[in-house]
GROMACS .gro file of C-alpha atoms in nm:
model
  209
    1UNK     CA    1  -6.637  13.642   7.699
    2UNK     CA    2  -6.884  13.768   7.398
    3UNK     CA    3  -6.831  13.566   7.074
    4UNK     CA    4  -6.899  13.624   6.725
    5UNK     CA    5  -7.179  13.386   6.613
    6UNK     CA    6  -6.932  13.224   6.383
    7UNK     CA    7  -6.700  13.157   6.665
    8UNK     CA    8  -6.988  13.014   6.902
    9UNK     CA    9  -7.077  12.773   6.573
   10UNK     CA   10  -6.725  12.676   6.508
   11UNK     CA   11  -6.654  12.591   6.851
   12UNK     CA   12  -7.045  12.402   6.886
   13UNK     CA   13  -6.961  12.189   6.580
   14UNK     CA   14  -6.625  12.064   6.725
   15UNK     CA   15  -6.772  11.988   7.045
   16UNK     CA   16  -7.059  11.812   6.854
   17UNK     CA   17  -6.825  11.571   6.709
   18UNK     CA   18  -6.592  11.521   7.018
   19UNK     CA   19  -6.924  11.411   7.225
   20UNK     CA   20  -7.057  11.180   6.918
   21UNK     CA   21  -6.705  10.986   6.916
   22UNK     CA   22  -6.600  11.008   7.250
   23UNK     CA   23  -6.816  10.670   7.389
   24UNK     CA   24  -7.112  10.508   7.315
   25UNK     CA   25  -7.410  10.709   7.331
   26UNK     CA   26  -7.667  10.687   7.606
   27UNK     CA   27  -8.067  10.642   7.567
   28UNK     CA   28  -8.089  10.996   7.705
   29UNK     CA   29  -7.816  11.080   7.400
   30UNK     CA   30  -8.012  10.953   7.172
   31UNK     CA   31  -8.318  11.081   7.239
   32UNK     CA   32  -8.134  11.409   7.280
   33UNK     CA   33  -7.985  11.381   6.926
   34UNK     CA   34  -8.341  11.287   6.780
   35UNK     CA   35  -8.486  11.584   6.907
   36UNK     CA   36  -8.667  11.869   6.699
   37UNK     CA   37  -8.399  12.103   6.800
   38UNK     CA   38  -8.111  11.848   6.737
   39UNK     CA   39  -8.272  11.767   6.399
   40UNK     CA   40  -8.264  12.124   6.290
   41UNK     CA   41  -7.929  12.177   6.401
   42UNK     CA   42  -7.771  11.919   6.248
   43UNK     CA   43  -7.958  12.010   5.930
   44UNK     CA   44  -7.824  12.363   5.890
   45UNK     CA   45  -7.499  12.210   5.877
   46UNK     CA   46  -7.559  12.158   5.534
   47UNK     CA   47  -7.532  12.526   5.438
   48UNK     CA   48  -7.120  12.456   5.527
   49UNK     CA   49  -6.973  12.428   5.165
   50UNK     CA   50  -6.926  12.052   5.052
   51UNK     CA   51  -7.111  11.930   5.369
   52UNK     CA   52  -7.492  11.901   5.208
   53UNK     CA   53  -7.424  11.531   5.067
   54UNK     CA   54  -7.261  11.377   5.360
   55UNK     CA   55  -7.550  11.576   5.622
   56UNK     CA   56  -7.833  11.437   5.401
   57UNK     CA   57  -7.649  11.096   5.416
   58UNK     CA   58  -7.621  11.136   5.809
   59UNK     CA   59  -7.983  11.234   5.875
   60UNK     CA   60  -8.077  10.915   5.705
   61UNK     CA   61  -7.862  10.680   5.909
   62UNK     CA   62  -7.971  10.902   6.233
   63UNK     CA   63  -8.356  10.823   6.126
   64UNK     CA   64  -8.265  10.437   6.093
   65UNK     CA   65  -8.084  10.410   6.406
   66UNK     CA   66  -8.370  10.602   6.601
   67UNK     CA   67  -8.626  10.343   6.495
   68UNK     CA   68  -8.469  10.067   6.575
   69UNK     CA   69  -8.613   9.852   6.885
   70UNK     CA   70  -8.300   9.868   7.081
   71UNK     CA   71  -8.127  10.156   6.949
   72UNK     CA   72  -7.904  10.234   7.230
   73UNK     CA   73  -7.803   9.871   7.293
   74UNK     CA   74  -7.734   9.841   6.908
   75UNK     CA   75  -7.563  10.152   6.820
   76UNK     CA   76  -7.366  10.047   7.125
   77UNK     CA   77  -7.236   9.727   6.912
   78UNK     CA   78  -7.161   9.931   6.644
   79UNK     CA   79  -6.938  10.161   6.811
   80UNK     CA   80  -6.782   9.876   6.983
   81UNK     CA   81  -6.758   9.658   6.649
   82UNK     CA   82  -6.584   9.954   6.482
   83UNK     CA   83  -6.376  10.174   6.746
   84UNK     CA   84  -6.299   9.908   7.018
   85UNK     CA   85  -6.178   9.616   6.851
   86UNK     CA   86  -5.796   9.611   6.758
   87UNK     CA   87  -5.680   9.671   6.396
   88UNK     CA   88  -5.725   9.536   6.146
   89UNK     CA   89  -6.073   9.420   6.265
   90UNK     CA   90  -6.148   9.794   6.424
   91UNK     CA   91  -5.994  10.106   6.342
   92UNK     CA   92  -5.803  10.291   6.584
   93UNK     CA   93  -5.968  10.627   6.693
   94UNK     CA   94  -5.585  10.719   6.851
   95UNK     CA   95  -5.352  10.957   6.658
   96UNK     CA   96  -5.042  10.790   6.786
   97UNK     CA   97  -5.153  10.460   6.607
   98UNK     CA   98  -5.102  10.622   6.266
   99UNK     CA   99  -4.782  10.658   6.070
  100UNK     CA  100  -4.714  11.030   6.115
  101UNK     CA  101  -4.627  10.995   6.489
  102UNK     CA  102  -4.601  10.711   6.790
  103UNK     CA  103  -4.884  10.734   7.092
  104UNK     CA  104  -4.577  10.814   7.311
  105UNK     CA  105  -4.507  11.137   7.149
  106UNK     CA  106  -4.865  11.238   7.022
  107UNK     CA  107  -4.972  11.187   7.362
  108UNK     CA  108  -4.667  11.421   7.515
  109UNK     CA  109  -4.751  11.676   7.286
  110UNK     CA  110  -5.134  11.673   7.346
  111UNK     CA  111  -5.074  11.628   7.700
  112UNK     CA  112  -4.850  11.928   7.707
  113UNK     CA  113  -5.147  12.135   7.459
  114UNK     CA  114  -5.411  11.990   7.727
  115UNK     CA  115  -5.207  12.186   8.034
  116UNK     CA  116  -5.238  12.504   7.848
  117UNK     CA  117  -5.574  12.506   7.776
  118UNK     CA  118  -5.632  12.386   8.169
  119UNK     CA  119  -5.788  12.072   8.038
  120UNK     CA  120  -5.747  11.751   8.141
  121UNK     CA  121  -5.826  11.376   7.948
  122UNK     CA  122  -6.197  11.287   8.004
  123UNK     CA  123  -6.255  10.983   8.211
  124UNK     CA  124  -5.897  10.848   8.191
  125UNK     CA  125  -5.895  10.811   7.775
  126UNK     CA  126  -5.574  10.868   7.597
  127UNK     CA  127  -5.458  11.211   7.512
  128UNK     CA  128  -5.463  11.127   7.131
  129UNK     CA  129  -5.797  10.990   7.087
  130UNK     CA  130  -5.978  11.195   6.829
  131UNK     CA  131  -6.281  11.267   7.045
  132UNK     CA  132  -5.982  11.445   7.294
  133UNK     CA  133  -5.831  11.621   6.996
  134UNK     CA  134  -6.198  11.790   6.871
  135UNK     CA  135  -6.266  11.875   7.244
  136UNK     CA  136  -5.900  12.076   7.255
  137UNK     CA  137  -6.006  12.251   6.926
  138UNK     CA  138  -6.320  12.370   7.035
  139UNK     CA  139  -6.185  12.482   7.346
  140UNK     CA  140  -5.917  12.675   7.097
  141UNK     CA  141  -6.184  12.824   6.913
  142UNK     CA  142  -6.400  12.915   7.186
  143UNK     CA  143  -6.085  13.108   7.379
  144UNK     CA  144  -6.026  13.271   7.095
  145UNK     CA  145  -5.693  13.130   6.993
  146UNK     CA  146  -5.488  13.264   6.743
  147UNK     CA  147  -5.565  13.163   6.418
  148UNK     CA  148  -5.242  13.094   6.348
  149UNK     CA  149  -5.228  12.840   6.648
  150UNK     CA  150  -5.575  12.687   6.558
  151UNK     CA  151  -5.438  12.628   6.204
  152UNK     CA  152  -5.129  12.472   6.323
  153UNK     CA  153  -5.334  12.243   6.545
  154UNK     CA  154  -5.562  12.117   6.247
  155UNK     CA  155  -5.279  12.047   6.015
  156UNK     CA  156  -5.016  11.929   6.280
  157UNK     CA  157  -5.197  11.680   6.509
  158UNK     CA  158  -5.559  11.619   6.284
  159UNK     CA  159  -5.574  11.660   5.945
  160UNK     CA  160  -5.247  11.436   5.951
  161UNK     CA  161  -5.407  11.123   6.030
  162UNK     CA  162  -5.814  11.198   6.009
  163UNK     CA  163  -5.833  11.109   5.618
  164UNK     CA  164  -5.644  10.788   5.707
  165UNK     CA  165  -5.899  10.752   5.985
  166UNK     CA  166  -6.218  10.807   5.769
  167UNK     CA  167  -6.052  10.585   5.508
  168UNK     CA  168  -6.014  10.280   5.758
  169UNK     CA  169  -6.375  10.352   5.899
  170UNK     CA  170  -6.511  10.338   5.524
  171UNK     CA  171  -6.365  10.003   5.442
  172UNK     CA  172  -6.543   9.872   5.742
  173UNK     CA  173  -6.877  10.020   5.700
  174UNK     CA  174  -6.960  10.220   5.408
  175UNK     CA  175  -7.298  10.311   5.551
  176UNK     CA  176  -7.262  10.289   5.915
  177UNK     CA  177  -7.375  10.548   6.163
  178UNK     CA  178  -7.034  10.642   6.291
  179UNK     CA  179  -6.879  10.603   5.941
  180UNK     CA  180  -7.086  10.890   5.818
  181UNK     CA  181  -7.016  11.091   6.116
  182UNK     CA  182  -6.631  11.046   6.078
  183UNK     CA  183  -6.688  11.162   5.693
  184UNK     CA  184  -6.855  11.448   5.786
  185UNK     CA  185  -6.654  11.569   6.050
  186UNK     CA  186  -6.324  11.521   5.827
  187UNK     CA  187  -6.495  11.704   5.553
  188UNK     CA  188  -6.576  11.998   5.826
  189UNK     CA  189  -6.242  12.016   5.939
  190UNK     CA  190  -6.100  12.046   5.580
  191UNK     CA  191  -6.336  12.331   5.495
  192UNK     CA  192  -6.248  12.524   5.883
  193UNK     CA  193  -5.888  12.473   5.789
  194UNK     CA  194  -5.933  12.654   5.466
  195UNK     CA  195  -6.154  12.924   5.639
  196UNK     CA  196  -5.860  12.968   5.896
  197UNK     CA  197  -5.575  12.960   5.587
  198UNK     CA  198  -5.774  13.238   5.394
  199UNK     CA  199  -5.782  13.468   5.754
  200UNK     CA  200  -5.385  13.372   5.769
  201UNK     CA  201  -5.384  13.493   5.412
  202UNK     CA  202  -5.570  13.777   5.440
  203UNK     CA  203  -5.334  13.876   5.737
  204UNK     CA  204  -5.058  13.883   5.512
  205UNK     CA  205  -5.221  14.081   5.248
  206UNK     CA  206  -5.306  14.352   5.491
  207UNK     CA  207  -4.931  14.363   5.616
  208UNK     CA  208  -4.804  14.380   5.283
  209UNK     CA  209  -5.003  14.682   5.232
   0.00000   0.00000   0.00000
C-alpha cells in the first residue's frame, strides 16, 4: 500500500513512542537512538505545532543518557523505578488502572480491537499498556483506518487517561528521560487528535455544501 508522507510519518511517530515505552532499552537500541539519522529524525519532530520545547528538553536528556558510563543499566533502573513499581511509588502505564475504566473492561475492549487489526499483545504484555495502545494506533494509521475510527480510539482509549499518566510521571521526576518522552508523547497525541478532528469537520462541511 502506498502511503502519503503524512500517513507514513504519523504511523512512524506512534510506533517510535510505542517502542520507547514498551520495555527497558537495550544497548543496541540506545546506540541506534543516538545515531545521526535517529537524532535528525527526533529533531524533525520539533516542526510539529507545540512540540518544539518538548523535543529540545528530550534531546538534552537523551544526550545526558548516552554519556553515562553504564547507560543501558542506568536507564533500565530509571524505567523500573518509574513504571515497574506499584503506585504510589511508581506510575502505572496501564489504562485500566485509571478512573475512566477497569483493567478487565479496558483489556477486553483492547483485545477486541487488536483482533480486528490482526494483532496480538506483545510478549504477554497486558493489552491496556500504553505501548500496546500506541502500537495499535500506529497500525490503524498505517492501514488508513477511517478518520473517525482513529479519532474515536484516541479520545476513548488514550486521551481519557494519558494526561493523568503524564501528570503522575511529572510528579515523580520532572526532568527524567522517560518522563520527558511521555510529555512529548501526550502533546503529540493531542495535536494529532486536533488534526483528525479538523479532517472530520472538513468532511461535515463538504457534506453540508
